[in-house]
Amino acid sequence: LELPQELVECQVHPTFHMSPLWRHEPNDDVLFPQREAATFYNVGQPNDVEYIV
């Protein structure tokens, strides 16, 4: 698995095992409006991004 340099710098490991993977279930916007995965994980976003908590 080839990773972008910014993920390598975040020490993301380039291999994984299939057993811990789960089927993707889309976000339920009715129960959890405006919930995005990028909010919880640093995926190369600029450091000046702010969130209301």
Backbone as JSON, one array per atom type, in Angstrom:
{
  "sequence": "LELPQELVECQVHPTFHMSPLWRHEPNDDVLFPQREAATFYNVGQPNDVEYIV",
  "N": [[0.85, -1.17, 0.0], [0.76, 2.07, -1.01], [1.36, 5.11, 0.48], [0.5, 8.6, 0.77], [3.01, 11.11, 1.32], [2.43, 12.81, 3.5], [0.84, 11.2, 5.17], [2.63, 9.2, 5.81], [4.4, 10.68, 7.33], [2.77, 11.08, 9.53], [3.0, 8.71, 10.74], [1.41, 6.55, 9.84], [0.76, 3.2, 9.33], [1.74, 1.24, 6.53], [0.52, -1.2, 5.93], [-2.15, -3.6, 6.45], [-4.5, -5.79, 8.09], [-7.03, -7.96, 6.93], [-9.02, -8.97, 8.67], [-9.92, -7.14, 10.8], [-11.53, -5.39, 9.4], [-14.65, -3.83, 8.61], [-17.89, -3.82, 7.09], [-18.77, -0.94, 5.3], [-20.99, 1.45, 6.58], [-23.1, 3.94, 5.65], [-23.27, 7.34, 6.91], [-25.94, 8.23, 9.04], [-27.79, 10.81, 8.41], [-30.07, 11.8, 9.6], [-30.14, 10.95, 12.27], [-27.56, 11.74, 13.08], [-26.72, 14.59, 12.27], [-24.6, 16.46, 10.1], [-22.22, 15.1, 10.66], [-19.01, 14.21, 10.01], [-16.39, 12.12, 8.82], [-13.88, 13.28, 8.56], [-13.83, 15.07, 10.61], [-13.08, 13.68, 12.88], [-10.65, 12.47, 12.34], [-7.34, 13.29, 11.51], [-6.71, 14.03, 8.4], [-4.81, 15.23, 6.82], [-5.64, 17.85, 6.9], [-5.45, 21.44, 7.03], [-3.89, 23.1, 9.84], [-5.31, 25.26, 10.78], [-8.02, 24.81, 10.77], [-11.09, 25.01, 12.41], [-13.48, 23.86, 14.85], [-16.83, 23.87, 16.11], [-17.69, 23.08, 19.35]],
  "CA": [[0.0, 0.0, 0.0], [1.55, 3.29, -1.08], [0.7, 6.21, 1.17], [1.05, 9.93, 0.54], [4.07, 11.46, 2.27], [1.88, 13.4, 4.73], [0.39, 10.12, 6.04], [3.84, 8.55, 6.3], [4.9, 11.55, 8.4], [1.9, 10.88, 10.69], [3.31, 7.35, 11.17], [0.37, 5.61, 9.46], [1.42, 1.99, 8.86], [1.3, 1.0, 5.16], [-0.1, -2.51, 5.74], [-3.26, -3.85, 7.35], [-5.03, -7.15, 8.02], [-8.43, -7.93, 6.52], [-9.98, -9.4, 9.7], [-10.61, -6.09, 11.55], [-12.33, -4.51, 8.54], [-16.1, -3.99, 8.67], [-18.62, -3.25, 5.97], [-19.07, 0.49, 5.48], [-22.38, 1.87, 6.7], [-23.13, 5.4, 5.49], [-23.75, 8.14, 8.02], [-27.38, 8.51, 9.09], [-27.88, 12.25, 8.6], [-31.22, 12.14, 10.43], [-29.72, 10.76, 13.67], [-26.3, 12.44, 13.35], [-26.53, 15.58, 11.2], [-23.32, 17.15, 9.92], [-21.1, 14.33, 11.21], [-18.12, 13.82, 8.93], [-15.21, 11.39, 9.3], [-12.73, 14.18, 8.62], [-13.88, 15.77, 11.88], [-12.48, 12.85, 13.91], [-9.33, 12.01, 11.94], [-6.51, 14.25, 10.79], [-6.41, 13.46, 7.08], [-4.05, 16.21, 6.07], [-6.27, 19.16, 6.89], [-4.62, 22.5, 7.6], [-4.03, 23.23, 11.29], [-6.16, 26.39, 11.14], [-9.43, 24.42, 10.72], [-11.68, 25.05, 13.74], [-14.78, 23.23, 14.97], [-17.64, 24.29, 17.24], [-17.95, 21.92, 20.2]],
  "C": [[0.89, 1.23, 0.0], [0.75, 4.44, -0.47], [1.3, 7.54, 0.75], [2.06, 10.27, 1.64], [3.51, 12.04, 3.58], [1.34, 12.34, 5.69], [1.58, 9.35, 6.6], [4.42, 9.36, 7.46], [4.05, 11.45, 9.66], [2.03, 9.47, 11.26], [2.15, 6.38, 10.95], [1.07, 4.4, 8.85], [0.87, 1.61, 7.48], [0.68, -0.37, 4.91], [-1.25, -2.67, 6.73], [-3.71, -5.29, 7.16], [-6.52, -7.06, 7.74], [-9.41, -8.2, 7.66], [-10.63, -8.25, 10.48], [-11.48, -5.17, 10.7], [-13.81, -4.85, 8.64], [-16.71, -3.39, 7.42], [-18.96, -1.8, 6.28], [-20.56, 0.71, 5.57], [-22.4, 3.39, 6.61], [-23.67, 6.1, 6.73], [-25.26, 8.34, 7.92], [-27.55, 9.99, 9.43], [-29.08, 12.68, 9.45], [-30.83, 12.04, 11.91], [-28.51, 11.61, 14.04], [-26.04, 13.45, 12.25], [-25.14, 16.2, 11.25], [-22.15, 16.42, 10.57], [-20.27, 13.83, 10.04], [-16.9, 13.13, 9.52], [-14.0, 12.29, 9.42], [-12.69, 14.97, 9.92], [-13.1, 15.01, 12.95], [-11.04, 12.45, 13.6], [-8.59, 13.11, 11.19], [-6.11, 13.6, 9.47], [-5.72, 14.5, 6.21], [-4.7, 17.58, 5.99], [-5.32, 20.2, 7.46], [-4.89, 22.65, 9.1], [-4.95, 24.37, 11.7], [-7.65, 26.08, 11.03], [-9.96, 24.37, 12.15], [-13.07, 24.43, 13.72], [-15.5, 23.81, 16.18], [-17.98, 23.04, 18.04], [-19.06, 22.25, 21.16]]
}
